[in-house]
Amino acid sequence: MPPVTTAIHNVPKALTIAGSDSGGGAGIQADIKTMAALQVYSSSVVTSVTSQNTLGVNGIHELPAEFVKQQLTTVLSDIGSDAIKTGMLSSAPIIQAVVDALKEYPECAKNLVVDPVMVSTSGSRLLNKDAVDAVLTQLLPMTLVLTPNVPEAEVLLGLAPGKIATLDDMVSAARQLAKAGPAFVLLKGGHLPQTRHDQRIVIDLLYDRDTDTLLELVQPYVDTLNTHGTGCTLSAAIASELAKGLNVTDAVQNATTYIHHAIESAAHVKIGTGAGPVNHFYNLRWMPYSGSSFVQALYDALPEGLWENYVDHPFVRGIADGTLPRECFIYYIKQDYLYLQSYARAAALAAYKSKDIDTCAANAKIVTHIHDETQTHLKYCEQWGISREEVLATPESVYNVAYTRFVLDKGASGDQLDLQVAMAACLLGYGDIGVRLFNNPATKREGNPYWPWIETYAGEQYQDAVDVGKKLMEDLATHSVSTSATRFKEACDIFEQGVRLEISFWDMGLNMN
Ligand SMILES: Cc1ncc(COP(=O)(O)O)c(N)n1
């Protein structure tokens, strides 16, 4: 895989229209934290400022509707948005202003998630009574996903409190709500925990109006006081996932998983003296490298130009245009056969060092790939009049000894990641070379004796092995390197050494010693 070049790209963008919670657990603050945790850009339009903590709301300062509208058009006319959520909207004039502004930007408003915030968990009104009608008539017709809890569903449907008391009631309530306009209704069951197989669970119902289908989203019930801002967080998470381009079902599924972990991981945290917030950042971890890919970070840490010296070595260029002297290639291929024997042992060692059967099997698969590769080498040699016996009798070059024993030593003295990284220069480099040469129109195909070699490394089987190896390293890095800059540096040094040994291997082929 070639190192990823820095490119300007559009990041997914989500927008929240909600109230400010000075305590930081709900409202705009919860939304921005959620969007950041789910790696989307967030912009925010404030409708009201509340003075609030974990005990309750002490005051509300509503912004003028015109100013809410101005914030919204200012953001949408420049930054735009891939998905929008609404939370506390306070009043009918603010709802009207929001709806008017959204109608001016239908593209931005097509992924609209509405959390019909009405009363805070602590008991304060966050939406005037007379504004419920504006939600129903103005906002819901343009809504993609409506996310009420049971008490909010009762208000929207004009039902007395407590009327939605069973799962069946929830089903019919979700259907009824969809008639007011939203394409999907996610009716949250947190207020009505159920018991199944002696386990307390929460069932959220996702109703799809177009297909008239219902999906049950089940999570274990978490017995905790720290649920302040859960509704805000969930709807912000849905908007984030929609912004990334997921469909509604997948977005809602990911979002319910996210909120479950956010609640679970905050259960024993104390922030404030009342109902504490959820842990928005449970999924973030400190990493000694930037970006999300460990393998990319290994490439990035290489000295300038070293990777190119390897994958664009004169030996490789000779393979590409067919001018590599035949003796050089034969010298190389015999050594490479011997190399692969050690490499297979290294992969088998990695299987031995695996902590679970899946990783063990993935490494065993690499051993099989290497075995196939050795057979290709033997066939090659045979075509060129070199017998299997002659290949096996070839003395190992010192370069070969240095490289293979380096890999095996890293495996013996280090942990599984050290070993995978020591093997990576070869695995990734040959994958990169194969694809580069295969796709380069300047590569000679007709009459190039080395074309089958190129096809092997560009081929599906080898590229699959590359993918397996990369995934193994990412998984291992997540568990060990992610918390230690020292471990990351060690891995970088091993990778660099591997690349240098690969370059020496090409030199050996050209010099035939
Ligand atoms: C600004 C604002 N928005 C929404 C909520 C609802 O959250 P909760 O129901 O957890 O109190 C809130 N308390 N404050």
Coordinates of C-alpha atoms and ligand atoms in Angstrom, one line a residue:
M1 CA 0.0 0.0 0.0
P2 CA 1.5 3.4 -0.9
P3 CA 1.5 5.9 1.8
V4 CA -1.7 8.0 1.7
T5 CA -1.0 11.5 0.3
T6 CA -2.4 14.5 2.1
A7 CA -5.6 15.4 0.2
I8 CA -8.2 18.0 0.8
H9 CA -11.4 16.2 1.6
N10 CA -14.8 17.0 2.9
V11 CA -15.4 15.9 6.4
P12 CA -19.0 14.9 7.4
K13 CA -20.8 17.8 8.9
A14 CA -23.6 17.8 11.4
L15 CA -25.5 20.8 12.9
T16 CA -27.4 21.0 16.2
I17 CA -30.1 23.5 16.8
A18 CA -30.7 23.4 20.6
G19 CA -30.4 25.1 24.0
S20 CA -27.2 25.6 25.9
D21 CA -26.8 23.6 29.2
S22 CA -24.3 25.5 31.3
G23 CA -23.7 22.2 33.2
G24 CA -22.4 20.6 30.0
G25 CA -24.4 17.4 30.2
A26 CA -27.3 18.1 27.8
G27 CA -28.3 20.4 25.0
I28 CA -25.8 22.0 22.7
Q29 CA -22.8 20.9 24.8
A30 CA -23.9 17.2 24.7
D31 CA -24.5 17.4 21.0
I32 CA -21.1 18.9 20.2
K33 CA -19.3 16.4 22.4
T34 CA -21.2 13.5 20.7
M35 CA -20.5 14.8 17.2
A36 CA -16.8 15.2 18.0
A37 CA -16.6 11.7 19.6
L38 CA -18.2 10.3 16.4
Q39 CA -15.7 12.2 14.3
V40 CA -18.0 14.6 12.4
Y41 CA -17.6 18.3 12.3
S42 CA -20.2 20.1 14.4
S43 CA -21.8 23.5 14.0
S44 CA -24.4 24.8 16.5
V45 CA -27.3 27.2 16.6
V46 CA -28.4 28.2 20.1
T47 CA -32.1 28.7 20.7
S48 CA -32.0 29.4 24.5
V49 CA -29.4 29.7 27.2
T50 CA -30.2 27.9 30.4
S51 CA -28.5 28.2 33.7
Q52 CA -28.4 24.5 34.6
N53 CA -26.5 21.9 36.6
T54 CA -27.0 18.3 37.5
L55 CA -29.7 19.2 39.9
G56 CA -31.9 21.2 37.6
V57 CA -32.6 24.3 35.5
N58 CA -32.5 27.6 37.4
G59 CA -33.2 30.0 34.6
I60 CA -33.9 30.2 30.8
H61 CA -32.9 33.0 28.6
E62 CA -34.6 32.6 25.2
L63 CA -33.0 34.2 22.2
P64 CA -35.0 36.3 19.7
A65 CA -36.5 34.0 17.0
E66 CA -35.0 36.3 14.3
F67 CA -31.6 35.8 15.7
V68 CA -32.0 32.0 15.8
K69 CA -32.9 32.3 12.1
Q70 CA -29.9 34.4 11.4
Q71 CA -27.5 31.9 13.0
L72 CA -29.0 29.1 11.0
T73 CA -28.8 30.8 7.6
T74 CA -25.4 32.1 8.4
V75 CA -24.1 28.6 9.0
L76 CA -26.0 26.9 6.2
S77 CA -25.1 29.5 3.5
D78 CA -21.4 28.9 4.1
I79 CA -20.6 25.6 5.9
G80 CA -23.8 23.7 5.0
S81 CA -24.6 20.4 6.8
D82 CA -25.0 16.7 6.0
A83 CA -27.4 16.2 8.8
I84 CA -29.2 18.4 11.3
K85 CA -30.7 17.7 14.7
T86 CA -33.1 19.8 16.8
G87 CA -33.3 19.7 20.6
M88 CA -34.8 22.4 22.9
L89 CA -36.7 24.8 20.6
S90 CA -38.3 26.8 23.4
S91 CA -41.2 28.5 21.7
A92 CA -43.5 28.5 18.7
P93 CA -41.8 31.6 17.1
I94 CA -38.4 29.9 17.3
I95 CA -39.9 26.7 15.7
Q96 CA -41.3 28.9 12.9
A97 CA -38.0 30.6 12.4
V98 CA -36.1 27.3 12.3
V99 CA -38.6 25.8 9.8
D100 CA -38.5 28.9 7.6
A101 CA -34.7 28.9 7.5
L102 CA -34.5 25.1 6.8
K103 CA -36.9 25.5 3.9
E104 CA -34.4 27.8 2.3
Y105 CA -31.8 25.0 2.4
P106 CA -33.7 21.8 1.5
E107 CA -30.5 19.9 0.7
C108 CA -29.2 20.5 4.2
A109 CA -32.5 19.7 5.8
K110 CA -33.1 16.4 4.2
N111 CA -31.5 14.5 7.1
L112 CA -33.4 16.1 9.9
V113 CA -33.5 14.4 13.3
V114 CA -36.0 15.9 15.7
D115 CA -35.7 15.3 19.4
P116 CA -39.0 16.7 20.7
V117 CA -37.5 18.1 23.9
M118 CA -40.4 19.3 26.2
V119 CA -39.5 18.9 29.9
S120 CA -36.1 18.3 31.4
T121 CA -35.6 15.2 33.5
S122 CA -35.4 17.5 36.4
G123 CA -38.9 18.8 35.7
S124 CA -38.4 22.2 34.0
R125 CA -40.4 23.1 30.9
L126 CA -38.1 23.5 27.9
L127 CA -40.9 24.0 25.3
N128 CA -43.9 26.2 25.9
K129 CA -47.2 24.4 26.0
D130 CA -48.5 26.3 23.0
A131 CA -45.5 25.3 20.9
V132 CA -46.5 21.6 20.7
D133 CA -48.8 22.4 17.9
A134 CA -46.0 24.1 15.9
V135 CA -43.9 20.9 16.3
L136 CA -46.7 18.8 15.0
T137 CA -47.8 21.0 12.1
Q138 CA -44.5 22.8 11.1
L139 CA -41.6 20.6 12.1
L140 CA -42.7 17.0 11.8
P141 CA -43.7 17.2 8.1
M142 CA -40.1 17.9 7.2
T143 CA -38.6 15.4 9.7
L144 CA -36.6 12.3 8.7
V145 CA -36.3 10.7 12.2
L146 CA -38.4 11.7 15.2
T147 CA -37.0 10.5 18.6
P148 CA -39.5 10.9 21.4
N149 CA -39.4 9.2 24.7
V150 CA -42.7 7.8 26.1
P151 CA -43.9 10.9 27.9
E152 CA -43.1 13.1 24.8
A153 CA -44.9 10.6 22.6
E154 CA -47.9 10.9 24.9
V155 CA -47.9 14.7 24.7
L156 CA -47.5 14.7 20.9
L157 CA -50.4 12.3 20.6
G158 CA -52.6 14.1 23.1
L159 CA -52.7 11.1 25.4
A160 CA -52.9 11.4 29.2
P161 CA -49.6 10.6 31.0
G162 CA -49.2 6.9 31.6
K163 CA -51.4 5.9 28.6
I164 CA -48.4 4.3 26.8
A165 CA -47.7 1.5 29.3
T166 CA -46.8 -1.6 27.3
L167 CA -44.7 -2.6 24.3
D168 CA -47.9 -2.9 22.2
D169 CA -48.9 0.6 23.2
M170 CA -45.4 1.7 22.0
V171 CA -46.0 0.0 18.7
S172 CA -49.2 1.8 18.0
A173 CA -47.9 5.1 19.3
A174 CA -44.9 4.9 16.9
R175 CA -47.3 4.2 14.0
Q176 CA -49.6 7.1 15.0
L177 CA -46.7 9.5 15.3
A178 CA -45.5 8.7 11.8
K179 CA -48.8 9.9 10.5
A180 CA -47.8 13.5 11.5
G181 CA -45.0 13.4 8.9
P182 CA -41.7 11.8 10.0
A183 CA -40.4 9.0 7.7
F184 CA -39.1 7.2 10.8
V185 CA -40.1 7.2 14.4
L186 CA -37.6 6.0 17.1
L187 CA -39.8 5.6 20.2
K188 CA -37.4 5.2 23.1
G189 CA -38.2 2.7 25.8
G190 CA -36.0 3.9 28.6
H191 CA -39.0 4.9 30.6
L192 CA -40.5 1.4 30.2
P193 CA -37.8 -1.1 30.9
Q194 CA -38.8 -4.7 30.1
T195 CA -37.8 -8.1 31.4
R196 CA -36.8 -10.9 29.1
H197 CA -35.2 -14.1 30.2
D198 CA -34.8 -12.6 33.7
Q199 CA -32.8 -9.7 32.3
R200 CA -33.9 -6.1 32.5
I201 CA -33.7 -4.6 29.0
V202 CA -34.6 -1.4 27.2
I203 CA -36.3 -1.7 23.9
D204 CA -36.3 1.2 21.5
L205 CA -38.7 0.8 18.5
L206 CA -37.8 2.1 15.1
Y207 CA -40.8 2.4 12.9
D208 CA -40.3 2.9 9.1
R209 CA -43.4 4.6 7.7
D210 CA -42.7 3.8 4.0
T211 CA -42.3 0.0 4.5
D212 CA -44.6 -0.1 7.6
T213 CA -41.9 -2.1 9.4
L214 CA -40.7 -2.1 13.0
L215 CA -37.3 -2.8 14.3
E216 CA -36.7 -3.6 18.0
L217 CA -33.4 -2.2 19.3
V218 CA -32.5 -4.0 22.5
Q219 CA -29.9 -3.0 25.0
P220 CA -29.4 -4.1 28.6
Y221 CA -30.9 -1.7 31.2
V222 CA -28.3 0.2 33.1
D223 CA -29.3 1.1 36.6
T224 CA -27.8 4.6 37.1
L225 CA -28.6 8.1 38.0
N226 CA -26.2 9.5 35.4
T227 CA -28.6 9.8 32.4
H228 CA -28.7 13.6 32.1
G229 CA -28.7 14.4 28.4
T230 CA -29.3 10.9 27.0
G231 CA -32.0 12.1 24.6
C232 CA -29.8 14.9 23.3
T233 CA -26.9 12.6 22.9
L234 CA -28.8 9.9 21.1
S235 CA -30.3 12.3 18.5
A236 CA -26.9 13.9 18.0
A237 CA -25.4 10.5 17.5
I238 CA -28.1 9.6 14.9
A239 CA -27.4 12.9 13.0
S240 CA -23.7 12.2 13.1
E241 CA -24.1 8.8 11.6
L242 CA -26.4 10.1 9.0
A243 CA -23.9 12.8 8.2
K244 CA -21.4 10.1 7.4
G245 CA -23.8 8.7 4.8
L246 CA -25.3 5.8 6.7
N247 CA -28.9 4.8 6.1
V248 CA -31.4 5.5 8.9
T249 CA -31.5 1.9 10.2
D250 CA -27.7 1.7 10.5
A251 CA -27.4 5.2 11.9
V252 CA -29.9 4.5 14.6
Q253 CA -28.4 1.1 15.4
N254 CA -24.9 2.7 15.8
A255 CA -26.3 5.5 17.8
T256 CA -28.2 3.3 20.3
T257 CA -25.0 1.3 20.8
Y258 CA -23.1 4.5 21.3
I259 CA -25.5 5.8 23.9
H260 CA -25.6 2.5 25.7
H261 CA -21.8 2.5 26.2
A262 CA -21.9 6.2 27.1
I263 CA -24.4 5.5 29.8
E264 CA -22.7 2.3 31.0
S265 CA -19.3 3.9 31.3
A266 CA -20.6 6.9 33.3
A267 CA -22.5 4.8 35.8
H268 CA -19.8 5.0 38.4
V269 CA -18.6 8.6 37.6
K270 CA -19.5 11.5 39.8
I271 CA -20.0 14.8 38.2
G272 CA -22.1 17.2 40.2
T273 CA -24.4 16.2 43.1
G274 CA -27.4 15.2 41.1
A275 CA -28.1 13.3 37.8
G276 CA -24.7 13.3 36.1
P277 CA -24.0 13.3 32.4
V278 CA -23.2 10.3 30.3
N279 CA -19.6 9.7 29.2
H280 CA -19.5 11.0 25.7
F281 CA -15.9 10.2 25.1
Y282 CA -15.8 6.5 26.2
N283 CA -14.7 5.6 22.7
L284 CA -11.8 8.0 22.4
R285 CA -8.3 6.9 23.4
W286 CA -5.0 8.6 23.4
M287 CA -2.7 7.5 20.6
P288 CA 1.0 8.2 20.2
Y289 CA 0.3 8.8 16.5
S290 CA -2.1 11.0 14.6
G291 CA -4.7 9.7 12.3
S292 CA -6.6 6.5 12.7
S293 CA -4.3 3.9 11.0
F294 CA -1.3 2.4 12.7
V295 CA 0.1 1.1 9.4
Q296 CA -0.1 4.5 7.9
A297 CA 1.7 5.9 11.0
L298 CA 4.5 3.4 10.4
Y299 CA 4.9 4.7 6.8
D300 CA 4.8 8.3 7.9
A301 CA 7.6 7.6 10.5
L302 CA 10.0 6.4 7.8
P303 CA 12.9 8.7 6.8
E304 CA 12.0 10.7 3.7
G305 CA 12.4 8.7 0.5
L306 CA 13.2 5.4 2.1
W307 CA 10.0 3.6 1.0
E308 CA 10.5 4.8 -2.5
N309 CA 14.1 3.6 -2.5
Y310 CA 12.6 0.2 -1.7
V311 CA 9.6 0.0 -4.0
D312 CA 11.2 1.9 -6.9
H313 CA 14.6 0.2 -6.6
P314 CA 16.6 -0.3 -9.9
F315 CA 16.0 -4.0 -9.4
V316 CA 12.2 -3.4 -9.4
R317 CA 12.5 -1.1 -12.5
G318 CA 14.4 -3.9 -14.2
I319 CA 11.5 -6.2 -13.5
A320 CA 9.0 -3.6 -14.8
D321 CA 10.6 -3.1 -18.2
G322 CA 12.0 -6.6 -18.5
T323 CA 15.6 -5.4 -18.7
L324 CA 16.8 -7.0 -15.4
P325 CA 19.6 -9.5 -16.3
R326 CA 18.3 -13.0 -16.2
E327 CA 21.2 -14.1 -13.9
C328 CA 20.3 -11.4 -11.4
F329 CA 16.7 -12.6 -11.3
I330 CA 17.7 -16.2 -11.0
Y331 CA 20.1 -15.3 -8.2
Y332 CA 17.4 -13.4 -6.5
I333 CA 14.6 -15.9 -6.9
K334 CA 16.7 -18.7 -5.4
Q335 CA 17.5 -16.5 -2.4
D336 CA 13.9 -15.5 -2.2
Y337 CA 12.8 -19.1 -2.0
L338 CA 15.1 -19.6 1.0
Y339 CA 13.9 -16.3 2.4
L340 CA 10.3 -17.5 2.2
Q341 CA 11.1 -20.6 4.2
S342 CA 12.2 -18.5 7.1
Y343 CA 9.3 -16.1 6.5
A344 CA 6.8 -19.0 6.7
R345 CA 8.5 -20.0 10.0
A346 CA 8.0 -16.4 11.2
A347 CA 4.3 -16.5 10.3
A348 CA 4.0 -19.9 12.1
L349 CA 5.7 -18.2 15.1
A350 CA 3.1 -15.4 14.9
A351 CA 0.4 -18.1 14.9
Y352 CA 2.0 -19.6 18.0
K353 CA 2.1 -16.2 19.7
S354 CA -1.5 -15.4 18.9
K355 CA -3.8 -14.9 21.9
D356 CA -6.9 -16.1 20.2
I357 CA -7.9 -18.7 17.7
D358 CA -9.0 -16.2 15.0
T359 CA -5.6 -14.5 15.0
C360 CA -3.9 -17.9 15.0
A361 CA -5.9 -18.9 12.0
A362 CA -5.2 -15.7 10.2
N363 CA -1.5 -16.3 10.6
A364 CA -1.8 -19.9 9.6
K365 CA -3.5 -18.6 6.4
I366 CA -0.4 -16.4 5.7
V367 CA 1.7 -19.6 6.1
T368 CA -0.4 -21.2 3.3
H369 CA 0.0 -18.1 1.1
I370 CA 3.7 -18.3 1.5
H371 CA 3.8 -21.9 0.7
D372 CA 1.9 -21.2 -2.6
E373 CA 4.4 -18.4 -3.3
T374 CA 7.3 -20.9 -2.9
Q375 CA 5.7 -23.2 -5.4
T376 CA 5.5 -20.3 -7.9
H377 CA 9.2 -19.7 -7.3
L378 CA 10.0 -23.4 -8.0
K379 CA 8.0 -23.3 -11.2
Y380 CA 9.8 -20.3 -12.3
C381 CA 13.2 -21.8 -11.7
E382 CA 12.1 -25.0 -13.5
Q383 CA 11.1 -22.9 -16.6
W384 CA 14.5 -21.4 -16.6
G385 CA 16.2 -24.8 -16.3
I386 CA 17.0 -24.7 -12.5
S387 CA 15.9 -27.8 -10.7
R388 CA 14.3 -28.0 -7.3
E389 CA 17.4 -29.7 -6.0
E390 CA 19.6 -26.8 -7.2
V391 CA 17.4 -24.3 -5.5
L392 CA 17.5 -26.2 -2.2
A393 CA 21.2 -26.6 -2.4
T394 CA 21.8 -22.8 -2.9
P395 CA 23.8 -21.4 0.0
E396 CA 22.1 -18.6 1.9
S397 CA 23.5 -15.2 1.1
V398 CA 24.6 -13.2 4.2
Y399 CA 22.0 -10.6 3.3
N400 CA 19.4 -13.2 3.4
V401 CA 20.7 -14.5 6.7
A402 CA 20.7 -11.0 8.2
Y403 CA 17.2 -10.2 7.1
T404 CA 15.5 -13.5 8.0
R405 CA 17.2 -13.8 11.4
F406 CA 16.3 -10.3 12.2
V407 CA 12.6 -11.1 11.6
L408 CA 12.8 -14.3 13.6
D409 CA 14.7 -12.6 16.4
K410 CA 12.1 -9.9 16.7
G411 CA 9.5 -12.7 16.9
A412 CA 11.5 -14.6 19.5
S413 CA 12.5 -11.7 21.7
G414 CA 9.5 -9.4 21.2
D415 CA 5.8 -9.7 21.3
Q416 CA 3.4 -10.5 18.5
L417 CA 3.3 -7.0 17.2
D418 CA 7.1 -6.7 17.0
L419 CA 7.0 -9.8 14.8
Q420 CA 4.2 -8.7 12.6
V421 CA 5.9 -5.3 12.0
A422 CA 9.2 -7.0 11.3
M423 CA 7.3 -9.1 8.6
A424 CA 5.4 -6.0 7.3
A425 CA 8.2 -4.5 5.2
C426 CA 8.1 -7.5 3.0
L427 CA 4.3 -8.1 3.0
L428 CA 3.3 -4.5 2.4
G429 CA 6.2 -3.7 0.1
Y430 CA 5.6 -6.6 -2.4
G431 CA 1.9 -5.8 -2.3
D432 CA 2.7 -2.2 -3.2
I433 CA 5.2 -3.1 -5.9
G434 CA 2.8 -5.6 -7.4
V435 CA 0.0 -3.1 -7.7
R436 CA 2.2 -0.2 -8.9
L437 CA 3.8 -2.3 -11.7
F438 CA 0.5 -3.9 -12.7
N439 CA -1.2 -0.6 -13.0
N440 CA 1.6 1.4 -14.6
P441 CA 1.0 1.6 -18.3
A442 CA 4.8 1.9 -18.7
T443 CA 5.3 -1.7 -17.4
K444 CA 6.1 -4.1 -20.2
R445 CA 3.6 -6.9 -20.5
E446 CA 4.2 -8.7 -23.8
G447 CA 7.4 -10.5 -23.8
N448 CA 8.4 -9.5 -20.3
P449 CA 9.8 -12.7 -18.6
Y450 CA 8.9 -11.1 -15.3
W451 CA 5.3 -10.4 -16.0
P452 CA 4.0 -13.5 -14.1
W453 CA 6.0 -12.3 -11.1
I454 CA 4.2 -9.0 -11.2
E455 CA 0.8 -10.7 -11.6
T456 CA 1.5 -12.8 -8.5
Y457 CA 2.0 -9.8 -6.2
A458 CA -0.8 -7.7 -7.8
G459 CA -3.1 -10.7 -7.7
E460 CA -6.1 -11.2 -5.4
Q461 CA -4.5 -13.9 -3.3
Y462 CA -1.5 -11.9 -2.4
Q463 CA -3.5 -8.7 -1.9
D464 CA -5.8 -10.6 0.4
A465 CA -2.8 -11.7 2.5
V466 CA -1.8 -8.0 2.7
D467 CA -5.2 -7.1 4.0
V468 CA -5.1 -9.8 6.6
G469 CA -1.7 -8.7 7.7
K470 CA -2.7 -5.1 7.9
K471 CA -5.8 -5.9 9.9
L472 CA -3.8 -8.0 12.4
M473 CA -1.4 -5.1 13.0
E474 CA -4.2 -2.6 13.5
D475 CA -5.9 -4.9 16.0
L476 CA -2.6 -5.5 17.9
A477 CA -1.7 -1.9 17.8
T478 CA -5.1 -0.9 19.3
H479 CA -4.3 -3.2 22.3
S480 CA -0.7 -2.5 22.9
V481 CA 0.8 0.5 21.1
S482 CA -2.1 2.9 21.6
T483 CA -1.1 3.7 25.1
S484 CA 2.6 4.0 24.8
A485 CA 4.8 6.3 22.8
T486 CA 7.8 4.0 23.6
R487 CA 6.1 1.0 22.1
F488 CA 5.2 3.0 19.0
K489 CA 8.8 4.1 18.5
E490 CA 10.0 0.5 18.9
A491 CA 7.6 -0.6 16.2
C492 CA 8.7 2.3 13.9
D493 CA 12.3 1.3 14.3
I494 CA 11.6 -2.3 13.5
F495 CA 9.7 -1.3 10.4
E496 CA 12.4 1.0 9.2
Q497 CA 15.0 -1.8 9.8
G498 CA 12.9 -4.1 7.7
V499 CA 12.7 -1.7 4.8
R500 CA 16.5 -1.2 4.9
L501 CA 17.0 -4.9 4.8
E502 CA 14.6 -5.2 1.8
I503 CA 16.7 -2.6 0.0
S504 CA 19.8 -4.6 0.7
F505 CA 18.0 -7.7 -0.6
W506 CA 17.4 -5.9 -4.0
D507 CA 21.1 -4.8 -4.0
M508 CA 22.1 -8.4 -3.4
G509 CA 20.1 -9.4 -6.4
L510 CA 21.8 -6.8 -8.6
N511 CA 25.3 -7.6 -7.3
M512 CA 24.6 -11.4 -7.1
N513 CA 26.3 -11.8 -3.8
Ligands
LIG1 C1 -30.6 22.7 27.1 C2 -31.2 21.4 27.4 N1 -31.7 20.7 26.4 C3 -32.2 19.5 26.7 C4 -32.3 19.0 27.9 C5 -33.0 17.7 28.2 O1 -32.1 16.8 28.8 P1 -32.6 16.0 30.1 O2 -33.9 15.4 29.8 O3 -31.6 14.9 30.3 O4 -32.7 16.9 31.2 C6 -31.9 19.9 29.0 N2 -32.0 19.5 30.3 N3 -31.3 21.0 28.7

